[in-house]
mmCIF file of C-alpha atoms in Angstrom:
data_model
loop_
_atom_site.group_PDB
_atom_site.id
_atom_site.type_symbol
_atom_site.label_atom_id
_atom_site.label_comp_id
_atom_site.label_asym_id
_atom_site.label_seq_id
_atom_site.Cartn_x
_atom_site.Cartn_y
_atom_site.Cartn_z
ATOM 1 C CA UNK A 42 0.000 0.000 0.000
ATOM 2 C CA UNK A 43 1.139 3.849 -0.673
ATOM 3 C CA UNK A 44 1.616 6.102 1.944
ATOM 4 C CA UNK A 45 0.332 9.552 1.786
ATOM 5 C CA UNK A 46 3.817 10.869 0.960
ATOM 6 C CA UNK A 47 4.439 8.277 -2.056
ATOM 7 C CA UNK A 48 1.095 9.428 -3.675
ATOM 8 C CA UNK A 49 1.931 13.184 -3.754
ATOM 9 C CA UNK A 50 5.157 13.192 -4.460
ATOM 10 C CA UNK A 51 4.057 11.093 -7.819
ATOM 11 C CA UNK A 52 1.410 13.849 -8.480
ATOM 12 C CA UNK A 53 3.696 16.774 -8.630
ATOM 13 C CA UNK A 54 6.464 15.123 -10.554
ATOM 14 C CA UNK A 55 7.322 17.293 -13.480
ATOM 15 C CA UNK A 56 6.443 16.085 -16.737
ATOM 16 C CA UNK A 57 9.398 15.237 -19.391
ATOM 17 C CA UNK A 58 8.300 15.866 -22.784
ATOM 18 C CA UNK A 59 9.933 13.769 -25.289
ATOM 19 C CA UNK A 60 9.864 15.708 -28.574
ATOM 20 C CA UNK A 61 11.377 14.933 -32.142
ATOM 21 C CA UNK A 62 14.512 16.742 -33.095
ATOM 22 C CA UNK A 63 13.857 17.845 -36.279
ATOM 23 C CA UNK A 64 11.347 20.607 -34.485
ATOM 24 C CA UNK A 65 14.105 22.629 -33.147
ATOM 25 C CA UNK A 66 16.032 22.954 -36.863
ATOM 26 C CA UNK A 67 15.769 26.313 -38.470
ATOM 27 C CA UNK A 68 13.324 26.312 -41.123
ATOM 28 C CA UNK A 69 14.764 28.159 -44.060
ATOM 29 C CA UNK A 70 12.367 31.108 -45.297
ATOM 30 C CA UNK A 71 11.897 32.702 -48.776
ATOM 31 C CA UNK A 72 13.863 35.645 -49.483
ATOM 32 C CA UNK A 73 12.064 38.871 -48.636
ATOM 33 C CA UNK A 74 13.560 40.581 -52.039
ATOM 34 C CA UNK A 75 12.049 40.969 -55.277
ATOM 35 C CA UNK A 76 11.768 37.146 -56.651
ATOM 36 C CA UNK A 77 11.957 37.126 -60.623
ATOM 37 C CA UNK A 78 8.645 35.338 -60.824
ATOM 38 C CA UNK A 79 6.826 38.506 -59.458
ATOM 39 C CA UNK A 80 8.153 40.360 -62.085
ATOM 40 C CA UNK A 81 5.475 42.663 -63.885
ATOM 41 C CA UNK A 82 3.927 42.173 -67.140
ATOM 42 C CA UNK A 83 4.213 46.166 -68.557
ATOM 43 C CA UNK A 84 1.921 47.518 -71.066
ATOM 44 C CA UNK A 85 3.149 51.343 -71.594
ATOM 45 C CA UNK A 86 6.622 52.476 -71.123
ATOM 46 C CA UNK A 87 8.104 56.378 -71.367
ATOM 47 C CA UNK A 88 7.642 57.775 -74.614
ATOM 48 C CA UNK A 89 4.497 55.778 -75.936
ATOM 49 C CA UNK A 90 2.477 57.965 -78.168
ATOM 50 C CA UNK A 91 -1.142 56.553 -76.617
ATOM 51 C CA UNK A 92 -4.740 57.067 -77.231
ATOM 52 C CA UNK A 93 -7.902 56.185 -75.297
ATOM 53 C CA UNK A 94 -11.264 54.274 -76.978
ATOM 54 C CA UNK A 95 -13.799 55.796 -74.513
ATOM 55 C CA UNK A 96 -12.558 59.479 -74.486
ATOM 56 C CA UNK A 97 -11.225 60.510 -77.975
ATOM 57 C CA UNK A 98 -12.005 64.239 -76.664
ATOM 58 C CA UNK A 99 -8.541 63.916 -74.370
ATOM 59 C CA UNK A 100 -6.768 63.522 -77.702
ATOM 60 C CA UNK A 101 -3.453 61.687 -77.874
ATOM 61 C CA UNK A 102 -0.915 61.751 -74.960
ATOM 62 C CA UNK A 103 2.674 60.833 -74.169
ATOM 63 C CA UNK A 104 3.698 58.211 -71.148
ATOM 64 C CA UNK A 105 5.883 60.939 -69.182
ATOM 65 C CA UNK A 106 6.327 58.730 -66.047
ATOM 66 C CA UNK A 107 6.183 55.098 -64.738
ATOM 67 C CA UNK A 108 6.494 54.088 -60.872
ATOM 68 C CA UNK A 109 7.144 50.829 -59.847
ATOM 69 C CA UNK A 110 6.428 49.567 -56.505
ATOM 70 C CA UNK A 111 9.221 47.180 -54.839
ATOM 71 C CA UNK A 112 7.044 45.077 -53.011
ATOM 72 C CA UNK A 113 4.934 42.160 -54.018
ATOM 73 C CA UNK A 114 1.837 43.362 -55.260
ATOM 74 C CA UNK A 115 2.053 46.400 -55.524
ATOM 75 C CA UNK A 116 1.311 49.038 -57.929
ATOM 76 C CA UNK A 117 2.829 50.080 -61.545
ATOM 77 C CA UNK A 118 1.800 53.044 -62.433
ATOM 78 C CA UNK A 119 2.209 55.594 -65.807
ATOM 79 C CA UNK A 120 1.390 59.026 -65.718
ATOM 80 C CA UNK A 121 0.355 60.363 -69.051
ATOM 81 C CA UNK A 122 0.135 63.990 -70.519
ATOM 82 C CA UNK A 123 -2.714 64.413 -73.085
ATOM 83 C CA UNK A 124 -3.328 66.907 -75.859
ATOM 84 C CA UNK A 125 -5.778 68.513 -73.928
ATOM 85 C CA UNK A 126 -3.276 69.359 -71.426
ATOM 86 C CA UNK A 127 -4.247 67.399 -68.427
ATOM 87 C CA UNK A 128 -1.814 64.383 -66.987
ATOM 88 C CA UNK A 129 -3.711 61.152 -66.168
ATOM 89 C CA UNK A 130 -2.623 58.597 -63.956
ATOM 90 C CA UNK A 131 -3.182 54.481 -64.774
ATOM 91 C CA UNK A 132 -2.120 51.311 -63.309
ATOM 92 C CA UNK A 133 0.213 50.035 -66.282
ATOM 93 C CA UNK A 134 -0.055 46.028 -65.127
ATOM 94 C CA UNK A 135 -1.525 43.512 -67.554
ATOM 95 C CA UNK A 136 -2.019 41.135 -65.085
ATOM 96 C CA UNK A 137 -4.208 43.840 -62.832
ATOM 97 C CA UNK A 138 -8.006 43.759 -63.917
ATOM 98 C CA UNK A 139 -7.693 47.683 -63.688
ATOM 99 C CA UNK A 140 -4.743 48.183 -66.240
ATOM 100 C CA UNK A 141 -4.938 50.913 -68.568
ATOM 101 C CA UNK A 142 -5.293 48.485 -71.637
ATOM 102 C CA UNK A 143 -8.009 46.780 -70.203
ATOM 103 C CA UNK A 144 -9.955 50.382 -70.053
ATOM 104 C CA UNK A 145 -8.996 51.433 -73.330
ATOM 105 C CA UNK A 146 -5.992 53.127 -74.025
ATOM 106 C CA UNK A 147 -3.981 51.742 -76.778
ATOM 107 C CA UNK A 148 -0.647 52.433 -78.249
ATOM 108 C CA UNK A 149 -0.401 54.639 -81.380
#
């Protein structure tokens, strides 16, 4: 029979944990720099003579500036100057539903 003393000293005995090895390696990570298959699929690049279907009124315009963002995901952009004077901003990335081709514009 156990004595009172056996019984807890058995119920506070720390626990060992017996875990596999291979959960304390280092896991290696993708690189956090611009990969080569994110790489953007341009439409419009500086000095494109352009024109847009919907708004023929703007007249023609000239791509004056294009941004690109760094990180995944994010944002190309072309800033155009029309005939009529004004400068219009696009997102210049086929594979974005919103590109500029998409709405209309089209190279001359």
């Amino acid at each position: 029979m156990e004595t009172y003393r056996q019984v807890i000293s058995l119920r506070f005995m720390p626990f060992t944990y017996h875990l596999p090895q291979d959960l304390f390696k280092v896991q290696k990570r993708p690189p956090l720099f611009y990969n080569i298959d994110m790489r953007k699929r341009l439409f419009l690049k500086v000095g494109d003579r352009v024109n847009h279907l919907g708004n023929l009124d703007w007249g023609a315009g000239m791509v004056i500036e294009e941004r690109h963002s760094g990180l995944s995901g994010g944002f190309c952009m072309v800033r155009i100057l029309f005939d009529d004077g004004n400068e219009r901003s696009f997102i210049n990335d086929l594979d974005n539903s919103h590109c500029c081709f998409y709405a209309g514009m089209r190279i001359l």
